[in-house]
PDB file of C-alpha atoms in Angstrom:
ATOM      1  CA  ASP A   1      -0.010   0.003  -0.025  1.00 61.00           C
ATOM      2  CA  THR A   2       1.518   3.130  -1.010  1.00 67.00           C
ATOM      3  CA  GLU A   3      -1.250   5.859  -0.293  1.00 91.00           C
ATOM      4  CA  VAL A   4      -1.068   9.237   0.962  1.00 96.00           C
ATOM      5  CA  THR A   5      -4.435  10.838   1.632  1.00 96.00           C
ATOM      6  CA  GLN A   6      -5.153  14.560   1.394  1.00 97.00           C
ATOM      7  CA  THR A   7      -8.351  16.625   2.584  1.00 97.00           C
ATOM      8  CA  PRO A   8     -10.207  18.648   1.390  1.00 97.00           C
ATOM      9  CA  LYS A   9      -9.956  17.791  -2.179  1.00 96.00           C
ATOM     10  CA  HIS A  10     -10.731  21.418  -3.082  1.00 96.00           C
ATOM     11  CA  LEU A  11     -10.476  24.616  -1.103  1.00 96.00           C
ATOM     12  CA  VAL A  12     -12.095  28.013  -1.722  1.00 96.00           C
ATOM     13  CA  MET A  13     -10.842  30.688   0.436  1.00 93.00           C
ATOM     14  CA  GLY A  14     -10.763  34.597   0.974  1.00 90.00           C
ATOM     15  CA  MET A  15      -7.653  36.433   1.903  1.00 89.00           C
ATOM     16  CA  THR A  16      -8.522  36.998   5.380  1.00 89.00           C
ATOM     17  CA  ASN A  17      -9.517  33.188   6.110  1.00 89.00           C
ATOM     18  CA  LYS A  18      -7.692  30.569   8.176  1.00 95.00           C
ATOM     19  CA  LYS A  19      -7.714  27.146   7.045  1.00 96.00           C
ATOM     20  CA  SER A  20      -5.651  24.042   7.221  1.00 97.00           C
ATOM     21  CA  LEU A  21      -4.778  21.338   4.780  1.00 98.00           C
ATOM     22  CA  LYS A  22      -4.252  18.011   6.196  1.00 98.00           C
ATOM     23  CA  CYS A  23      -2.162  14.852   4.803  1.00 98.00           C
ATOM     24  CA  GLU A  24      -2.141  11.376   6.449  1.00 97.00           C
ATOM     25  CA  GLN A  25       0.216   8.290   5.558  1.00 96.00           C
ATOM     26  CA  HIS A  26       0.129   5.017   7.236  1.00 90.00           C
ATOM     27  CA  MET A  27       2.923   3.335   5.387  1.00 93.00           C
ATOM     28  CA  GLY A  28       5.265   3.915   8.267  1.00 92.00           C
ATOM     29  CA  HIS A  29       7.125   6.628   6.625  1.00 93.00           C
ATOM     30  CA  ARG A  30       9.224   9.027   8.761  1.00 92.00           C
ATOM     31  CA  ALA A  31       9.585  11.823   6.373  1.00 92.00           C
ATOM     32  CA  MET A  32       6.677  13.963   4.978  1.00 94.00           C
ATOM     33  CA  TYR A  33       6.636  16.554   2.624  1.00 94.00           C
ATOM     34  CA  TRP A  34       4.510  19.695   1.247  1.00 96.00           C
ATOM     35  CA  TYR A  35       4.801  20.843  -2.565  1.00 95.00           C
ATOM     36  CA  LYS A  36       3.348  23.668  -4.523  1.00 96.00           C
ATOM     37  CA  GLN A  37       2.432  22.876  -8.119  1.00 94.00           C
ATOM     38  CA  LYS A  38       1.294  25.504 -10.658  1.00 93.00           C
ATOM     39  CA  ALA A  39       0.008  24.705 -13.679  1.00 87.00           C
ATOM     40  CA  LYS A  40       2.372  23.300 -16.405  1.00 85.00           C
ATOM     41  CA  LYS A  41       5.277  23.505 -13.850  1.00 90.00           C
ATOM     42  CA  PRO A  42       6.652  20.817 -11.857  1.00 92.00           C
ATOM     43  CA  PRO A  43       6.467  20.449  -8.166  1.00 93.00           C
ATOM     44  CA  GLU A  44       8.235  22.941  -5.888  1.00 93.00           C
ATOM     45  CA  LEU A  45       9.478  21.746  -2.722  1.00 92.00           C
ATOM     46  CA  MET A  46       7.826  24.000   0.512  1.00 94.00           C
ATOM     47  CA  PHE A  47       9.041  22.019   3.628  1.00 93.00           C
ATOM     48  CA  VAL A  48      10.341  18.662   4.531  1.00 91.00           C
ATOM     49  CA  TYR A  49       9.573  16.865   7.938  1.00 92.00           C
ATOM     50  CA  SER A  50      11.917  14.166   8.815  1.00 89.00           C
ATOM     51  CA  TYR A  51      11.126  11.918  11.898  1.00 89.00           C
ATOM     52  CA  GLU A  52       8.650  14.795  13.039  1.00 90.00           C
ATOM     53  CA  LYS A  53      11.121  17.509  12.866  1.00 89.00           C
ATOM     54  CA  LEU A  54      11.042  20.264  10.453  1.00 89.00           C
ATOM     55  CA  SER A  55      14.366  19.747   8.554  1.00 83.00           C
ATOM     56  CA  ILE A  56      13.853  21.854   5.140  1.00 79.00           C
ATOM     57  CA  ASN A  57      11.997  25.047   4.572  1.00 81.00           C
ATOM     58  CA  GLU A  58      12.391  26.391   1.381  1.00 81.00           C
ATOM     59  CA  SER A  59      12.051  30.066   1.976  1.00 83.00           C
ATOM     60  CA  VAL A  60       8.329  29.891   2.233  1.00 92.00           C
ATOM     61  CA  PRO A  61       6.561  32.829   3.519  1.00 93.00           C
ATOM     62  CA  SER A  62       5.078  32.549   7.178  1.00 92.00           C
ATOM     63  CA  ARG A  63       1.482  32.782   5.675  1.00 95.00           C
ATOM     64  CA  PHE A  64       2.293  28.946   5.237  1.00 96.00           C
ATOM     65  CA  SER A  65       2.900  27.318   8.614  1.00 95.00           C
ATOM     66  CA  PRO A  66       3.416  23.608   8.662  1.00 96.00           C
ATOM     67  CA  GLU A  67       2.882  21.137  11.409  1.00 96.00           C
ATOM     68  CA  CYS A  68       3.727  17.380  12.048  1.00 95.00           C
ATOM     69  CA  PRO A  69       1.414  16.348  15.167  1.00 94.00           C
ATOM     70  CA  ASN A  70       2.798  12.527  14.882  1.00 92.00           C
ATOM     71  CA  SER A  71       4.668  10.242  12.192  1.00 90.00           C
ATOM     72  CA  SER A  72       1.561   9.863  10.326  1.00 95.00           C
ATOM     73  CA  LEU A  73       0.027  13.255   9.842  1.00 97.00           C
ATOM     74  CA  LEU A  74       1.096  16.499   8.335  1.00 97.00           C
ATOM     75  CA  ASN A  75      -0.865  19.753   8.357  1.00 98.00           C
ATOM     76  CA  LEU A  76      -0.560  22.932   6.460  1.00 98.00           C
ATOM     77  CA  HIS A  77      -2.073  25.872   7.990  1.00 97.00           C
ATOM     78  CA  LEU A  78      -3.055  28.803   5.772  1.00 96.00           C
ATOM     79  CA  HIS A  79      -3.521  32.515   6.973  1.00 94.00           C
ATOM     80  CA  ALA A  80      -3.707  35.861   5.003  1.00 93.00           C
ATOM     81  CA  LEU A  81      -2.859  34.056   1.649  1.00 94.00           C
ATOM     82  CA  GLN A  82      -2.575  36.011  -1.600  1.00 95.00           C
ATOM     83  CA  PRO A  83      -4.552  35.190  -5.047  1.00 95.00           C
ATOM     84  CA  GLU A  84      -1.040  34.047  -6.324  1.00 95.00           C
ATOM     85  CA  ASP A  85      -1.019  31.125  -3.800  1.00 96.00           C
ATOM     86  CA  SER A  86      -3.789  29.442  -5.494  1.00 97.00           C
ATOM     87  CA  ALA A  87      -2.267  26.119  -6.716  1.00 96.00           C
ATOM     88  CA  LEU A  88      -2.348  22.467  -6.322  1.00 95.00           C
ATOM     89  CA  TYR A  89      -0.914  21.644  -2.913  1.00 97.00           C
ATOM     90  CA  LEU A  90       0.899  18.262  -2.758  1.00 96.00           C
ATOM     91  CA  CYS A  91       1.653  16.223   0.126  1.00 97.00           C
ATOM     92  CA  ALA A  92       4.213  13.312  -0.214  1.00 95.00           C
ATOM     93  CA  SER A  93       6.255  11.080   2.290  1.00 94.00           C
ATOM     94  CA  SER A  94       8.984   8.403   2.060  1.00 92.00           C
ATOM     95  CA  GLN A  95      10.488   5.936   4.126  1.00 90.00           C
ATOM     96  CA  GLY A  96      13.465   7.648   5.914  1.00 79.00           C
ATOM     97  CA  GLY A  97      13.866  10.658   4.467  1.00 65.00           C
ATOM     98  CA  HIS A  98      17.218   9.576   2.768  1.00 71.00           C
ATOM     99  CA  GLY A  99      18.086  10.921  -0.811  1.00 69.00           C
ATOM    100  CA  THR A 100      17.653   7.433  -2.373  1.00 76.00           C
ATOM    101  CA  ASP A 101      14.043   7.130  -0.923  1.00 85.00           C
ATOM    102  CA  THR A 102      10.901   6.980  -3.156  1.00 90.00           C
ATOM    103  CA  GLN A 103       8.764   9.758  -2.457  1.00 93.00           C
ATOM    104  CA  TYR A 104       4.658   8.900  -2.806  1.00 94.00           C
ATOM    105  CA  PHE A 105       2.502  11.614  -3.472  1.00 96.00           C
ATOM    106  CA  GLY A 106      -1.112  12.296  -2.362  1.00 96.00           C
ATOM    107  CA  PRO A 107      -3.912  13.279  -4.823  1.00 95.00           C
ATOM    108  CA  GLY A 108      -3.396  17.273  -3.797  1.00 96.00           C
ATOM    109  CA  THR A 109      -5.626  20.008  -2.485  1.00 97.00           C
ATOM    110  CA  ARG A 110      -6.801  22.247  -5.321  1.00 96.00           C
ATOM    111  CA  LEU A 111      -6.625  25.981  -3.292  1.00 96.00           C
ATOM    112  CA  THR A 112      -8.176  29.035  -4.766  1.00 96.00           C
ATOM    113  CA  VAL A 113      -7.600  32.269  -3.128  1.00 96.00           C
ATOM    114  CA  LEU A 114     -10.125  34.819  -3.815  1.00 93.00           C
TER     115      LEU A 114
ATOM    116  CA  ASP B   1      20.256  26.869 -13.207  1.00 71.00           C
ATOM    117  CA  GLN B   2      17.826  23.850 -13.817  1.00 82.00           C
ATOM    118  CA  GLN B   3      19.680  20.955 -12.833  1.00 91.00           C
ATOM    119  CA  VAL B   4      17.238  18.469 -14.447  1.00 95.00           C
ATOM    120  CA  LYS B   5      15.870  19.225 -17.749  1.00 96.00           C
ATOM    121  CA  GLN B   6      13.127  17.575 -20.124  1.00 97.00           C
ATOM    122  CA  ASN B   7      13.576  19.123 -23.243  1.00 93.00           C
ATOM    123  CA  SER B   8      10.706  17.915 -25.242  1.00 95.00           C
ATOM    124  CA  PRO B   9       7.501  19.523 -23.877  1.00 95.00           C
ATOM    125  CA  SER B  10       5.427  17.261 -25.670  1.00 97.00           C
ATOM    126  CA  LEU B  11       5.376  13.957 -27.385  1.00 97.00           C
ATOM    127  CA  SER B  12       2.665  12.260 -29.791  1.00 98.00           C
ATOM    128  CA  VAL B  13       2.603   8.527 -30.108  1.00 98.00           C
ATOM    129  CA  GLN B  14       0.154   5.987 -32.016  1.00 98.00           C
ATOM    130  CA  GLU B  15      -1.000   3.406 -29.932  1.00 98.00           C
ATOM    131  CA  GLY B  16       1.058   0.101 -29.862  1.00 97.00           C
ATOM    132  CA  ARG B  17       4.213   2.003 -30.740  1.00 98.00           C
ATOM    133  CA  ILE B  18       7.024   2.910 -28.353  1.00 98.00           C
ATOM    134  CA  SER B  19       7.202   6.184 -26.328  1.00 98.00           C
ATOM    135  CA  ILE B  20      10.675   7.533 -25.505  1.00 98.00           C
ATOM    136  CA  LEU B  21      10.644  10.316 -22.960  1.00 98.00           C
ATOM    137  CA  ASN B  22      13.997  11.930 -22.334  1.00 98.00           C
ATOM    138  CA  CYS B  23      15.649  13.511 -19.437  1.00 98.00           C
ATOM    139  CA  ASP B  24      19.091  15.196 -18.642  1.00 98.00           C
ATOM    140  CA  TYR B  25      21.134  16.369 -15.737  1.00 96.00           C
ATOM    141  CA  THR B  26      23.870  18.599 -14.883  1.00 94.00           C
ATOM    142  CA  ASN B  27      24.458  17.504 -11.230  1.00 90.00           C
ATOM    143  CA  SER B  28      27.085  14.581 -11.060  1.00 90.00           C
ATOM    144  CA  MET B  29      26.049  14.029  -7.305  1.00 88.00           C
ATOM    145  CA  PHE B  30      22.722  12.979  -8.347  1.00 91.00           C
ATOM    146  CA  ASP B  31      22.637   8.879  -7.718  1.00 90.00           C
ATOM    147  CA  TYR B  32      18.962   8.142  -7.796  1.00 93.00           C
ATOM    148  CA  PHE B  33      16.427   8.996 -10.450  1.00 96.00           C
ATOM    149  CA  LEU B  34      12.381   8.509 -10.517  1.00 96.00           C
ATOM    150  CA  TRP B  35       9.879   8.879 -13.138  1.00 98.00           C
ATOM    151  CA  TYR B  36       6.519   9.961 -12.375  1.00 97.00           C
ATOM    152  CA  LYS B  37       3.132  10.352 -14.208  1.00 97.00           C
ATOM    153  CA  LYS B  38       0.658  12.929 -13.524  1.00 94.00           C
ATOM    154  CA  TYR B  39      -3.088  13.352 -14.525  1.00 92.00           C
ATOM    155  CA  PRO B  40      -4.351  16.846 -14.393  1.00 86.00           C
ATOM    156  CA  ALA B  41      -5.547  18.034 -10.882  1.00 79.00           C
ATOM    157  CA  GLU B  42      -4.114  14.756  -9.397  1.00 87.00           C
ATOM    158  CA  GLY B  43      -0.849  14.018  -7.639  1.00 91.00           C
ATOM    159  CA  PRO B  44       2.043  12.460  -9.373  1.00 94.00           C
ATOM    160  CA  THR B  45       2.049   8.616  -9.364  1.00 95.00           C
ATOM    161  CA  PHE B  46       5.565   7.315  -8.952  1.00 95.00           C
ATOM    162  CA  LEU B  47       6.415   4.677 -12.009  1.00 97.00           C
ATOM    163  CA  ILE B  48       9.893   3.662 -11.885  1.00 97.00           C
ATOM    164  CA  SER B  49      13.271   4.343 -10.586  1.00 96.00           C
ATOM    165  CA  ILE B  50      16.964   3.557 -10.916  1.00 96.00           C
ATOM    166  CA  SER B  51      19.669   3.869  -8.853  1.00 93.00           C
ATOM    167  CA  SER B  52      23.256   5.165 -10.324  1.00 93.00           C
ATOM    168  CA  ILE B  53      24.598   1.799  -9.803  1.00 94.00           C
ATOM    169  CA  LYS B  54      22.630   0.344 -12.735  1.00 96.00           C
ATOM    170  CA  ASP B  55      21.991   1.182 -16.158  1.00 96.00           C
ATOM    171  CA  LYS B  56      18.615  -0.167 -16.690  1.00 98.00           C
ATOM    172  CA  ASN B  57      15.485  -1.239 -14.538  1.00 98.00           C
ATOM    173  CA  GLU B  58      12.407  -2.591 -16.051  1.00 98.00           C
ATOM    174  CA  ASP B  59       8.800  -2.954 -14.814  1.00 97.00           C
ATOM    175  CA  GLY B  60       6.254  -4.602 -17.074  1.00 97.00           C
ATOM    176  CA  ARG B  61       5.766  -2.093 -20.020  1.00 98.00           C
ATOM    177  CA  PHE B  62       8.121   0.779 -18.551  1.00 98.00           C
ATOM    178  CA  THR B  63      12.036   0.621 -18.723  1.00 98.00           C
ATOM    179  CA  VAL B  64      14.322   3.332 -17.721  1.00 98.00           C
ATOM    180  CA  PHE B  65      17.843   3.584 -19.133  1.00 98.00           C
ATOM    181  CA  LEU B  66      20.362   5.532 -17.250  1.00 98.00           C
ATOM    182  CA  ASN B  67      23.842   6.846 -19.072  1.00 97.00           C
ATOM    183  CA  LYS B  68      25.848   8.356 -16.382  1.00 96.00           C
ATOM    184  CA  SER B  69      28.460   9.435 -18.688  1.00 96.00           C
ATOM    185  CA  ALA B  70      26.130  11.318 -20.605  1.00 97.00           C
ATOM    186  CA  LYS B  71      24.214  12.280 -17.416  1.00 97.00           C
ATOM    187  CA  HIS B  72      21.103  11.535 -19.658  1.00 98.00           C
ATOM    188  CA  LEU B  73      18.268   8.981 -18.657  1.00 97.00           C
ATOM    189  CA  SER B  74      15.028   7.816 -20.500  1.00 98.00           C
ATOM    190  CA  LEU B  75      11.824   6.216 -19.914  1.00 98.00           C
ATOM    191  CA  HIS B  76      10.508   3.823 -22.916  1.00 98.00           C
ATOM    192  CA  ILE B  77       7.078   2.704 -22.664  1.00 98.00           C
ATOM    193  CA  VAL B  78       6.248  -0.270 -24.784  1.00 97.00           C
ATOM    194  CA  PRO B  79       3.452  -0.727 -26.011  1.00 98.00           C
ATOM    195  CA  SER B  80       2.163   2.501 -25.589  1.00 98.00           C
ATOM    196  CA  GLN B  81      -1.879   2.623 -24.650  1.00 97.00           C
ATOM    197  CA  PRO B  82      -4.151   5.591 -24.634  1.00 96.00           C
ATOM    198  CA  GLY B  83      -4.167   5.527 -20.824  1.00 95.00           C
ATOM    199  CA  ASP B  84      -0.589   6.281 -20.590  1.00 97.00           C
ATOM    200  CA  SER B  85      -1.772   9.972 -22.057  1.00 97.00           C
ATOM    201  CA  ALA B  86      -0.384  12.390 -18.896  1.00 97.00           C
ATOM    202  CA  VAL B  87       2.396  14.606 -18.029  1.00 96.00           C
ATOM    203  CA  TYR B  88       5.660  12.602 -17.097  1.00 98.00           C
ATOM    204  CA  PHE B  89       8.133  13.816 -14.643  1.00 97.00           C
ATOM    205  CA  CYS B  90      11.645  12.864 -14.323  1.00 97.00           C
ATOM    206  CA  ALA B  91      13.250  13.596 -10.734  1.00 96.00           C
ATOM    207  CA  ALA B  92      16.684  13.097  -9.614  1.00 94.00           C
ATOM    208  CA  SER B  93      18.131  12.819  -5.699  1.00 91.00           C
ATOM    209  CA  GLY B  94      21.107  11.844  -4.172  1.00 84.00           C
ATOM    210  CA  TRP B  95      22.873  10.893  -0.858  1.00 74.00           C
ATOM    211  CA  ASN B  96      23.878  14.641  -0.661  1.00 70.00           C
ATOM    212  CA  ALA B  97      20.681  16.238  -1.413  1.00 66.00           C
ATOM    213  CA  GLY B  98      19.037  14.942   1.699  1.00 66.00           C
ATOM    214  CA  ASN B  99      15.143  14.798   1.183  1.00 67.00           C
ATOM    215  CA  MET B 100      15.131  16.759  -1.874  1.00 83.00           C
ATOM    216  CA  LEU B 101      14.123  15.961  -5.281  1.00 89.00           C
ATOM    217  CA  THR B 102      14.658  17.916  -8.043  1.00 91.00           C
ATOM    218  CA  PHE B 103      12.229  17.568 -10.802  1.00 95.00           C
ATOM    219  CA  GLY B 104      12.428  18.148 -14.628  1.00 96.00           C
ATOM    220  CA  GLY B 105       9.912  20.557 -16.279  1.00 95.00           C
ATOM    221  CA  GLY B 106       7.747  17.695 -17.640  1.00 96.00           C
ATOM    222  CA  THR B 107       6.873  16.123 -20.727  1.00 97.00           C
ATOM    223  CA  ARG B 108       3.185  15.812 -21.827  1.00 97.00           C
ATOM    224  CA  LEU B 109       2.757  12.295 -23.871  1.00 98.00           C
ATOM    225  CA  MET B 110      -0.411  11.977 -26.132  1.00 98.00           C
ATOM    226  CA  VAL B 111      -0.993   8.356 -27.235  1.00 98.00           C
ATOM    227  CA  LYS B 112      -3.404   8.368 -29.924  1.00 97.00           C
ATOM    228  CA  PRO B 113      -5.968   5.338 -30.772  1.00 93.00           C
TER     229      PRO B 113
END
């Protein structure tokens, strides 16, 4: 089983709203990732959690706040977003967070910021 | 500076024929390469990977070839099926890259019935 689940599937929010994206995996993976993908572009890495600790933050604006409550769950808290933040947000996980681990992606959350 | 490049933005192939998708990289520290398939509005699906100690890896209709001296890899799909129509991303990582995947820009494959 290589399933990563994400909720919600779609999200529309105003610029003053606070919302959260959720990601879950039950593969026993110890590394989890958030990516942002714009149309016709490859995924861009935002954050990496390795063994529940934030290991990589790719200079993402503070209006995006990640949280890893446990090894199976990953959240992305959103606040005061801009319309240009509209994108597909992808969660991924891998076994140990090593450079030769395969990352498995969830279906994504399509976010629209009005 | 793009470290992983897919120079063909699109490829059209007849059903039953071979599809060959290409990828070039510049960072000689990459030692693990992956191909993902992506449908619109969905997450990328892992297809096949190859370690730098190998030059070929096969899984059913999918074969990945790695030419380290040329810093080039390719994905062969044979026979191609209409359901293979999607965007294909190659990605690279390595022991010194930590948890980071570097993606190419993608190639849109269209398989015509």
